[in-house]
């Protein structure tokens, strides 16, 4: 948020987040979460009953939820481009389309082999998250890549009742549905996942069906764009930060929260190599379990588990 507040990068920031209960039996847990956060000093949460939820959402699909006025949402592409421009102006050299294929250490040097040559460095940060885990063989048993897909509708009418307050939304499904409005008043909607690198069949139709389930009034809405990317999850859904060889650190496994966590980890990493503190070590101490099945069986076992929990969303 410093980038937005200080006018360094225009992120299309919009305040507000709604976390919504898909099942009625989850309401008590939502109420308890608000109470717990208040006890720890965070007073930006408020519980919403079904009436307030329906009014803020513009649909009566959910039973209630939590409104958080201390957070919000941004345009992540503007963040990526803005950070790249800032880094370049500060002297960083960015090599796009130059794939790193191996990392090794020799004495006090780190050597990164790429498709175009090699780089010698004093320190290396592996920050590719769910991409190219072959490079990160040291962490493969702790990280699983999942493909997540999003669709964008045509611009909604100016007088649309949907998300009048502009908040972003997530729900309590295991295969979470998440959505918000863009700066040009489109509904951006995510809720389709796959557990391999294949492209999901009938992607637009599947996303559109999910939108209409929540917002029946959008029965004639057109999806103009669909895309996907890879997130990296851990068993505990917490970041995996480890020193995997001398002077080489891995940071990843953000489990869907990388827009916020990845820049923060970069800041902590910079502090550590500049000798300005070692807050990064706090994350190194997090206990992250390995996925069952080892590298050979974790993918099929995960597929079975994910399918089971997705099925449980229906009950």
C-alpha positions as a printed Julia matrix, in Angstrom:
315×3 Matrix{Float64}:
   0.0     0.0     0.0
   2.97    2.34    0.39
   3.25    2.48   -3.4
  -0.37    3.63   -3.73
  -0.43    5.99   -0.75
   2.81    7.71   -1.73
   1.77    8.01   -5.37
   4.62    5.8    -6.59
   2.43    3.28   -8.46
  -1.23    3.71   -9.39
  -2.7     0.35   -8.42
  -6.43    1.04   -8.95
  -6.82    0.46   -5.21
 -10.38    0.02   -3.94
 -11.0    -0.48   -0.19
 -13.11   -3.26    1.26
 -13.29   -7.05    1.36
 -16.29   -9.35    1.9
 -15.7   -12.93    3.08
 -18.96  -14.83    2.68
 -20.42  -17.99    4.2
 -21.53  -20.52    1.61
 -23.14  -22.75    4.26
 -25.43  -21.66    7.09
 -23.57  -23.79    9.64
 -20.45  -21.67    9.08
 -22.0   -18.48   10.48
 -20.9   -19.12   14.07
 -17.28  -19.51   12.96
 -17.44  -16.19   11.11
 -18.81  -14.45   14.19
 -16.09  -15.98   16.34
 -13.41  -14.83   13.9
 -14.56  -11.21   14.25
 -14.41  -11.53   18.04
 -10.96  -13.13   17.93
  -9.52  -10.4    15.71
 -10.96   -7.68   17.93
  -9.33   -9.32   20.94
  -5.98   -9.02   19.17
  -6.56   -5.34   18.39
  -7.9    -5.43   14.83
 -11.17   -3.49   14.77
 -11.79   -3.24   11.02
 -13.95   -6.38   10.83
 -17.71   -6.48   11.24
 -20.09   -9.42   10.96
 -22.81   -9.15    8.33
 -26.13  -10.92    8.68
 -27.89  -12.26    5.6
 -29.75   -8.98    4.97
 -26.61   -6.82    4.94
 -24.77   -9.45    2.89
 -27.49   -9.46    0.25
 -27.52   -5.65    0.08
 -23.76   -5.33   -0.31
 -23.42   -8.24   -2.72
 -26.46   -7.51   -4.84
 -27.64  -11.13   -4.6
 -29.13  -13.44   -1.97
 -26.83  -16.42   -2.51
 -24.88  -16.36    0.79
 -25.98  -16.65    4.43
 -23.8   -13.92    5.9
 -20.17  -13.03    6.25
 -17.49  -10.59    7.31
 -16.76   -7.11    6.01
 -13.16   -5.9     6.33
 -12.66   -2.15    5.84
  -8.94   -2.32    6.61
  -8.01   -4.02    3.36
  -8.97   -3.85   -0.3
  -8.0    -4.94   -3.79
  -5.7    -3.77   -6.56
  -4.91   -4.37  -10.2
  -2.06   -6.93   -9.9
  -0.78   -6.28  -13.43
  -0.18   -2.64  -12.52
   1.75   -3.84   -9.47
   3.97   -6.15  -11.55
   4.72   -3.56  -14.22
   5.21   -0.83  -11.64
   7.64   -2.9    -9.59
   9.59   -3.86  -12.72
   9.9    -0.21  -13.73
  11.03    0.82  -10.24
  13.59   -2.0   -10.1
  14.96   -1.09  -13.52
  15.3     2.58  -12.57
  17.13    1.52   -9.41
  19.71   -0.41  -11.45
  18.29   -3.93  -11.54
  18.84   -5.84  -14.78
  15.76   -7.77  -15.9
  16.2   -10.65  -18.35
  12.84  -11.74  -19.71
  12.45  -14.99  -21.65
  15.73  -16.27  -20.21
  14.9   -19.48  -18.42
  17.02  -20.54  -15.46
  17.73  -24.26  -15.69
  19.97  -24.98  -12.69
  21.44  -23.45   -9.54
  24.6   -24.6    -7.77
  27.22  -23.24   -5.41
  31.0   -23.32   -5.7
  32.74  -22.04   -2.6
  31.22  -18.67   -1.78
  29.76  -18.23   -5.27
  26.3   -19.08   -6.58
  26.05  -20.05  -10.24
  22.74  -19.87  -12.1
  22.68  -21.63  -15.46
  20.24  -20.23  -18.01
  19.22  -20.97  -21.56
  21.49  -18.15  -22.74
  24.52  -18.56  -20.46
  25.2   -18.36  -16.75
  25.24  -15.81  -13.94
  27.61  -15.72  -10.97
  26.24  -14.1    -7.82
  26.91  -13.8    -4.12
  23.27  -14.47   -3.19
  20.36  -16.11   -5.02
  16.66  -15.86   -4.26
  14.43  -18.5    -5.88
  11.08  -16.76   -6.25
   9.34  -18.57   -9.1
   6.69  -19.93   -6.7
   4.52  -22.46   -8.59
   6.44  -22.22  -11.83
   9.32  -24.44  -12.92
   9.54  -26.65   -9.85
  12.17  -28.7   -11.68
  14.58  -25.92  -10.83
  13.49  -26.15   -7.23
  13.95  -29.88   -6.65
  14.86  -29.14   -3.03
  11.33  -27.94   -2.27
   9.2   -30.11   -4.56
   7.83  -32.21   -1.72
   6.57  -29.11    0.09
   5.01  -27.25   -2.86
   2.24  -28.21   -5.27
   1.35  -26.04   -8.28
  -2.34  -25.49   -9.01
  -3.77  -23.76  -12.04
  -6.33  -21.06  -11.23
  -8.6   -19.5   -13.86
 -10.46  -16.19  -14.08
 -13.01  -14.71  -16.46
 -13.96  -11.1   -17.17
 -17.46  -10.08  -18.19
 -18.43   -7.26  -20.47
 -18.82   -3.99  -18.52
 -21.8    -4.05  -16.18
 -24.49   -1.36  -16.4
 -23.61    1.77  -14.44
 -26.7     1.3   -12.25
 -25.98   -2.37  -11.51
 -26.76   -3.49   -7.95
 -23.76   -5.83   -7.9
 -21.1    -4.83   -5.37
 -22.15   -1.2    -5.16
 -19.53   -0.61   -2.48
 -16.77   -1.89   -4.74
 -15.51   -4.56   -2.34
 -13.69   -7.72   -3.39
 -15.29  -11.04   -2.41
 -14.17  -14.51   -1.4
 -16.34  -17.33   -0.12
 -15.98  -20.35    2.15
 -15.94  -23.09   -0.47
 -12.91  -25.36   -0.47
 -12.56  -24.5    -4.16
 -12.97  -20.84   -3.36
 -14.88  -18.45   -5.57
 -13.45  -14.95   -5.61
 -14.52  -11.9    -7.54
 -14.47   -8.13   -7.77
 -15.25   -5.32  -10.18
 -12.51   -3.83  -12.32
 -11.85   -0.14  -12.88
 -13.92   -0.32  -16.09
 -16.84   -1.97  -14.24
 -16.35   -5.54  -15.44
 -16.93   -8.45  -13.07
 -13.7   -10.42  -12.67
 -14.57  -13.9   -11.42
 -12.41  -16.84  -10.36
 -13.53  -20.27   -9.22
 -12.17  -22.89  -11.61
  -9.02  -24.86  -10.77
  -7.04  -27.7   -12.29
  -4.27  -29.77  -10.81
  -2.09  -30.28  -13.85
  -0.76  -28.13  -16.69
  -3.58  -28.89  -19.1
  -6.02  -26.22  -20.22
  -9.49  -26.61  -18.76
 -12.13  -27.54  -21.33
 -15.06  -25.16  -21.81
 -13.47  -22.65  -19.44
 -15.68  -19.69  -20.34
 -18.85  -21.76  -20.0
 -17.82  -23.06  -16.58
 -16.97  -19.62  -15.22
 -20.13  -18.12  -16.67
 -22.23  -20.84  -15.02
 -20.67  -20.02  -11.64
 -21.42  -16.32  -12.11
 -25.05  -16.98  -13.0
 -25.46  -19.3   -10.01
 -24.68  -16.36   -7.7
 -26.1   -13.58   -9.87
 -29.1   -14.91  -11.84
 -29.72  -11.41  -13.19
 -26.54  -11.8   -15.25
 -28.02  -14.68  -17.22
 -27.28  -12.97  -20.52
 -23.84  -11.63  -19.59
 -20.95  -12.19  -21.98
 -17.44  -13.22  -20.94
 -14.97  -11.28  -23.04
 -11.74  -12.66  -21.59
 -10.54  -15.79  -19.76
  -7.06  -16.58  -18.51
  -5.21  -18.66  -15.96
  -2.01  -18.89  -13.99
  -0.23  -21.05  -11.46
  -0.37  -20.68   -7.7
   1.75  -22.73   -5.3
   0.16  -24.25   -2.23
   1.57  -25.83    0.91
  -0.17  -28.24    3.27
  -0.61  -25.54    5.92
  -1.34  -22.81    3.34
   1.53  -20.79    4.79
   4.66  -19.58    2.96
   7.6   -21.93    2.62
  10.85  -20.03    3.25
  14.07  -22.01    3.52
  17.8   -21.79    2.89
  18.23  -24.68    0.46
  21.99  -24.38   -0.08
  24.68  -21.89    0.96
  23.56  -18.35    0.03
  20.47  -19.64   -1.81
  17.02  -19.02   -0.34
  13.63  -20.15   -1.59
  10.5   -18.06   -0.89
   7.16  -19.31   -2.17
   4.12  -21.42   -1.46
   1.92  -18.36   -0.98
  -1.23  -20.44   -1.51
  -3.16  -17.79   -3.41
  -1.97  -14.77   -1.41
   1.1   -13.94   -3.46
  -0.02  -10.47   -4.55
   0.5    -9.33   -0.99
   3.03  -11.84    0.34
   5.54  -11.93   -2.52
   6.46   -8.2    -2.41
   6.56   -8.39    1.39
   8.96  -11.34    1.27
  11.08   -9.4    -1.2
  11.3    -6.55    1.28
  12.32   -8.91    4.09
  14.9   -10.6     1.86
  16.39   -7.22    0.94
  16.62   -6.33    4.63
  18.47   -9.55    5.4
  21.12   -9.28    2.66
  21.69   -5.59    3.46
  22.17   -6.36    7.14
  19.16   -4.27    8.17
  17.41   -6.99   10.14
  16.4   -10.6     9.8
  12.63  -10.66    9.97
  12.75  -13.23    7.17
  14.03  -15.78    9.7
  10.62  -15.74   11.4
   9.14  -17.35    8.29
  11.98  -19.86    8.07
  10.81  -21.19   11.44
   7.29  -21.99   10.24
   6.72  -25.73   10.26
   5.6   -26.75    6.78
   4.68  -30.4     6.2
   5.65  -32.33    3.11
   2.86  -33.61    0.89
   2.16  -37.33    1.24
   3.23  -39.66   -1.53
   6.6   -38.11   -2.3
   7.37  -36.51   -5.63
   6.0   -39.48   -7.57
   2.58  -39.85   -5.95
   1.79  -36.44   -4.48
   0.1   -35.17   -7.67
  -2.4   -38.06   -8.05
  -3.07  -38.13   -4.3
  -3.67  -34.38   -4.33
  -6.04  -34.76   -7.28
  -8.11  -37.31   -5.34
  -8.13  -35.14   -2.2
  -9.1   -32.0    -4.08
 -11.91  -33.79   -5.88
 -13.2   -35.09   -2.56
 -13.24  -31.66   -0.92
 -14.78  -30.1    -4.03
 -17.54  -32.69   -3.74
 -18.02  -31.79   -0.07
 -18.71  -28.19   -1.13
 -22.04  -29.49   -2.38
 -23.2   -30.74    1.01
